[in-house]
C-alpha positions as a LaTeX table, in Angstrom:
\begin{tabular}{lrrr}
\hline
Residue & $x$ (\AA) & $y$ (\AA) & $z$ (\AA) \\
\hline
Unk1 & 294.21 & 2.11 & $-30.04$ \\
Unk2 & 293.95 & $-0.63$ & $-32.63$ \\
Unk3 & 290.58 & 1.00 & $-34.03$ \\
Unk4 & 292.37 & 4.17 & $-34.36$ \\
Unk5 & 295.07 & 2.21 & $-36.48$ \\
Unk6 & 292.23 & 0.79 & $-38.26$ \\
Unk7 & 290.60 & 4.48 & $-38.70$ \\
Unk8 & 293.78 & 6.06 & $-39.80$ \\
Unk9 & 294.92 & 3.36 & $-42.26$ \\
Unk10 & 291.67 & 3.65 & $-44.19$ \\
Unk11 & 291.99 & 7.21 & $-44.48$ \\
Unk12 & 295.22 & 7.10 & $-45.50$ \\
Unk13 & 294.03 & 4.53 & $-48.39$ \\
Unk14 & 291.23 & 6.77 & $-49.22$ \\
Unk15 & 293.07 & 9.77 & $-49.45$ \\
Unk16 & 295.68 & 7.77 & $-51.84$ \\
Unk17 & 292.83 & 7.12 & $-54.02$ \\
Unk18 & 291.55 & 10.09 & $-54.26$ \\
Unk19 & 295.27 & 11.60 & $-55.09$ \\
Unk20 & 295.32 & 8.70 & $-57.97$ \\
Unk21 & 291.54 & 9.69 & $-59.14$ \\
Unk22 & 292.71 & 13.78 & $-59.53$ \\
Unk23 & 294.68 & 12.61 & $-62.47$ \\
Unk24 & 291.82 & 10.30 & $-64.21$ \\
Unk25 & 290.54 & 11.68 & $-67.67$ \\
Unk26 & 286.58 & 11.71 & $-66.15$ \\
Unk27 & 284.44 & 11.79 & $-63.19$ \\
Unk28 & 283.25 & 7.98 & $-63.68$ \\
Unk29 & 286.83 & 6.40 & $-64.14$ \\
Unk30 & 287.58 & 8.76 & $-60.79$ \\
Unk31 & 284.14 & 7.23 & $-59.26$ \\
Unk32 & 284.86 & 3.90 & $-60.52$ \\
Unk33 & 288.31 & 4.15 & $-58.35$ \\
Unk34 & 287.53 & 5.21 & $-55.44$ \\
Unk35 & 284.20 & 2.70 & $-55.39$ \\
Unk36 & 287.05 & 0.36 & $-55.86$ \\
Unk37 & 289.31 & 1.63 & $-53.09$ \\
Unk38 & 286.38 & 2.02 & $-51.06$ \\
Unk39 & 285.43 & $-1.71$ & $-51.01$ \\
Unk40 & 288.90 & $-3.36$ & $-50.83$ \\
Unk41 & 290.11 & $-1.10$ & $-48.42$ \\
Unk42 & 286.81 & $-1.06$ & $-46.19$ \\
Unk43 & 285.77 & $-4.66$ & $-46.88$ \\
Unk44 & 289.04 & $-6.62$ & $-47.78$ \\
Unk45 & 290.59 & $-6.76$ & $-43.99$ \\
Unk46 & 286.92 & $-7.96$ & $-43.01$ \\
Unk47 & 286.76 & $-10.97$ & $-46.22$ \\
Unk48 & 290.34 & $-11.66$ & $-45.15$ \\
Unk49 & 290.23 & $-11.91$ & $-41.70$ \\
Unk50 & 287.34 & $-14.88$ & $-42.18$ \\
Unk51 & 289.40 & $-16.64$ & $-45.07$ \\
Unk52 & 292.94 & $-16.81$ & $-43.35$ \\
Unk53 & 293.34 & $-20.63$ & $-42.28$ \\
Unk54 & 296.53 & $-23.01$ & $-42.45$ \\
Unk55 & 294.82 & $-25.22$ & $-44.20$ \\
Unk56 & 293.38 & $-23.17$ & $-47.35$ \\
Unk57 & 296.85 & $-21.65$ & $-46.95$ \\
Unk58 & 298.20 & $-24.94$ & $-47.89$ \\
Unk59 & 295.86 & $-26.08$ & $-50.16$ \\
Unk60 & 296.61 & $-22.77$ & $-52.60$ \\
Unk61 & 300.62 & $-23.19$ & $-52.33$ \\
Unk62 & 299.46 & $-26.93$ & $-53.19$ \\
Unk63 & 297.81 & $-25.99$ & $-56.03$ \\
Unk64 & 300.23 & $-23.53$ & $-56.81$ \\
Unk65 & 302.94 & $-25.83$ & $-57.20$ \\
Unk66 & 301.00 & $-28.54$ & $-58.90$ \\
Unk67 & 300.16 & $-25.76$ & $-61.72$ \\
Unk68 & 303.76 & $-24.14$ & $-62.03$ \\
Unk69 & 304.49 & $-28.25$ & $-62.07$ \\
Unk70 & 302.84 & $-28.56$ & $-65.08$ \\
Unk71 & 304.11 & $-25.48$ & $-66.63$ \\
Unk72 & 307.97 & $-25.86$ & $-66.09$ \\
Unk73 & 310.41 & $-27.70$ & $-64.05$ \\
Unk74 & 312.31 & $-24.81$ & $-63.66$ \\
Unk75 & 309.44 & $-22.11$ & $-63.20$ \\
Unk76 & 308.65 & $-24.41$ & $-60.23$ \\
Unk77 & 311.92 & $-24.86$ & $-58.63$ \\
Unk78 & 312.74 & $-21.13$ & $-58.75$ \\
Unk79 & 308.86 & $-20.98$ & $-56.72$ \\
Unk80 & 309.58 & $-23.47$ & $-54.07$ \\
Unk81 & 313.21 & $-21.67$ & $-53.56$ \\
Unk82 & 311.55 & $-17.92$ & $-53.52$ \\
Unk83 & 309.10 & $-19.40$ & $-51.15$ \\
Unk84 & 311.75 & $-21.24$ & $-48.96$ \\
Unk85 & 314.06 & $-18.07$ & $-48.82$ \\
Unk86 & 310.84 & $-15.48$ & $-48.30$ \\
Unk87 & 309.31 & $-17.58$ & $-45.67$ \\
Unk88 & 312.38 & $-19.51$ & $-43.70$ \\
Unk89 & 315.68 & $-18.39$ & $-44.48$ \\
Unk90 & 314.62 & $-13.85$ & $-43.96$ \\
Unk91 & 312.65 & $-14.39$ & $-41.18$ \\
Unk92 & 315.97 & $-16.68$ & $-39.19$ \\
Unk93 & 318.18 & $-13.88$ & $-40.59$ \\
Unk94 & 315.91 & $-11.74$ & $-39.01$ \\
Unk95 & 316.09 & $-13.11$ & $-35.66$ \\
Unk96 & 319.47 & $-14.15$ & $-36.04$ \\
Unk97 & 320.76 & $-9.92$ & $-36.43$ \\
Unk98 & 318.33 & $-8.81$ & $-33.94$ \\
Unk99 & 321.58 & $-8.88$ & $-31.20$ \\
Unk100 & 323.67 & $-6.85$ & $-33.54$ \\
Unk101 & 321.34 & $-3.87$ & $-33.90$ \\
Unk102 & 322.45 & $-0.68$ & $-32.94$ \\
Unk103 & 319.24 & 1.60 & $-31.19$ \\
Unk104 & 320.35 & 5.46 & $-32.25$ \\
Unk105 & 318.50 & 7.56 & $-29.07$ \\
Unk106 & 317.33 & 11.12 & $-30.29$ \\
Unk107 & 314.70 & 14.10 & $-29.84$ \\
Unk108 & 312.67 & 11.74 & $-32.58$ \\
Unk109 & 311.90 & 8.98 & $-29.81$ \\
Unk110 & 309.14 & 9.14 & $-27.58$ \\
Unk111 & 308.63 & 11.01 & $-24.33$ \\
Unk112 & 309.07 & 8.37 & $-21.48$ \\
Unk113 & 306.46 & 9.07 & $-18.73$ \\
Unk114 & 308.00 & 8.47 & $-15.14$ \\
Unk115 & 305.75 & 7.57 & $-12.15$ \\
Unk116 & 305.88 & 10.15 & $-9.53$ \\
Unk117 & 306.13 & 7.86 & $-6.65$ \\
Unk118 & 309.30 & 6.09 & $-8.63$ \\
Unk119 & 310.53 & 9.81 & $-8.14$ \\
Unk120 & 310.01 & 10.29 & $-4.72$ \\
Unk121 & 311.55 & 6.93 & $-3.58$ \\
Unk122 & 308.44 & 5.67 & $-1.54$ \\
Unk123 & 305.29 & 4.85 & $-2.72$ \\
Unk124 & 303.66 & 5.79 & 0.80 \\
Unk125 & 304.40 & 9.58 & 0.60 \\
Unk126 & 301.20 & 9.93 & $-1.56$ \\
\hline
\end{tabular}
C-alpha cells in the first residue's frame, strides 16, 4: 500500500508539471520543468529521507536564529514565536479538540467489511 502512495503521489506531481509546462513559451523551458519536477519529485523523498536527523535539525534552527540574531532583534523574536506557536502551541490545540470533533457518517465513507463467522454467531459453523 505505501508504494502505491508513493506511485500515485509522483504521478500526481508529474502530471502537475506537465499541466504547468502546457503554458511555457518553448519546448526547452517545458523540458527544463519537468527535468526539474522529475528530480525533486523522484529524488527529493530519497535525499531527504537520508538527511532528516534531530541533530542537523537543530543545528539549522541554530544557525537560523544566530543569523536572524544578527539581522534584527525583532525579525528574530517574531521567528522564535512563529516557531514556538507552529511547532508547540497547534499541535496541543490539536490534541486538545480532538474530543470535541463531530464524525458526520455518509454514503462518502468507506464500505465496512464484516466477517462472516461474526454473522453467524459461531465461529465453528464453518
Amino acid at each position: 500500500n505505501v508504494i502505491a502512495t508513493q506511485v500515485t503521489s509522483f504521478n500526481a506531481a508529474i502530471f502537475g508539471a506537465i499541466c504547468l509546462a502546457s503554458r511555457l513559451s518553448s519546448p526547452f523551458h517545458a523540458f527544463v520543468l519537468l527535468e526539474v519536477a522529475a528530480v525533486y519529485f523522484a529524488l527529493g523523498p530519497i535525499l531527504l529521507a537520508k538527511i532528516r536527523s534531530v541533530p542537523l535539525l537543530v543545528a539549522t534552527v541554530g544557525v537560523c536564529c544566530y543569523l536572524l540574531l544578527q539581522l534584527s532583534m525583532t525579525i528574530f523574536w517574531t521567528y522564535v514565536c512563529v516557531l514556538a506557536f507552529v511547532n508547540g502551541f497547534c499541535p496541543l490545540l490539536f490534541v486538545r479538540l480532538q474530543r470535541h470533533k463531530n464524525n458526520i457518517h455518509g454514503p462518502w465513507d468507506e464500505a465496512i467489511v464484516s466477517d462472516f463467522r461474526e454473522e453467524n454467531g459461531s465461529a465453528s459453523s464453518i
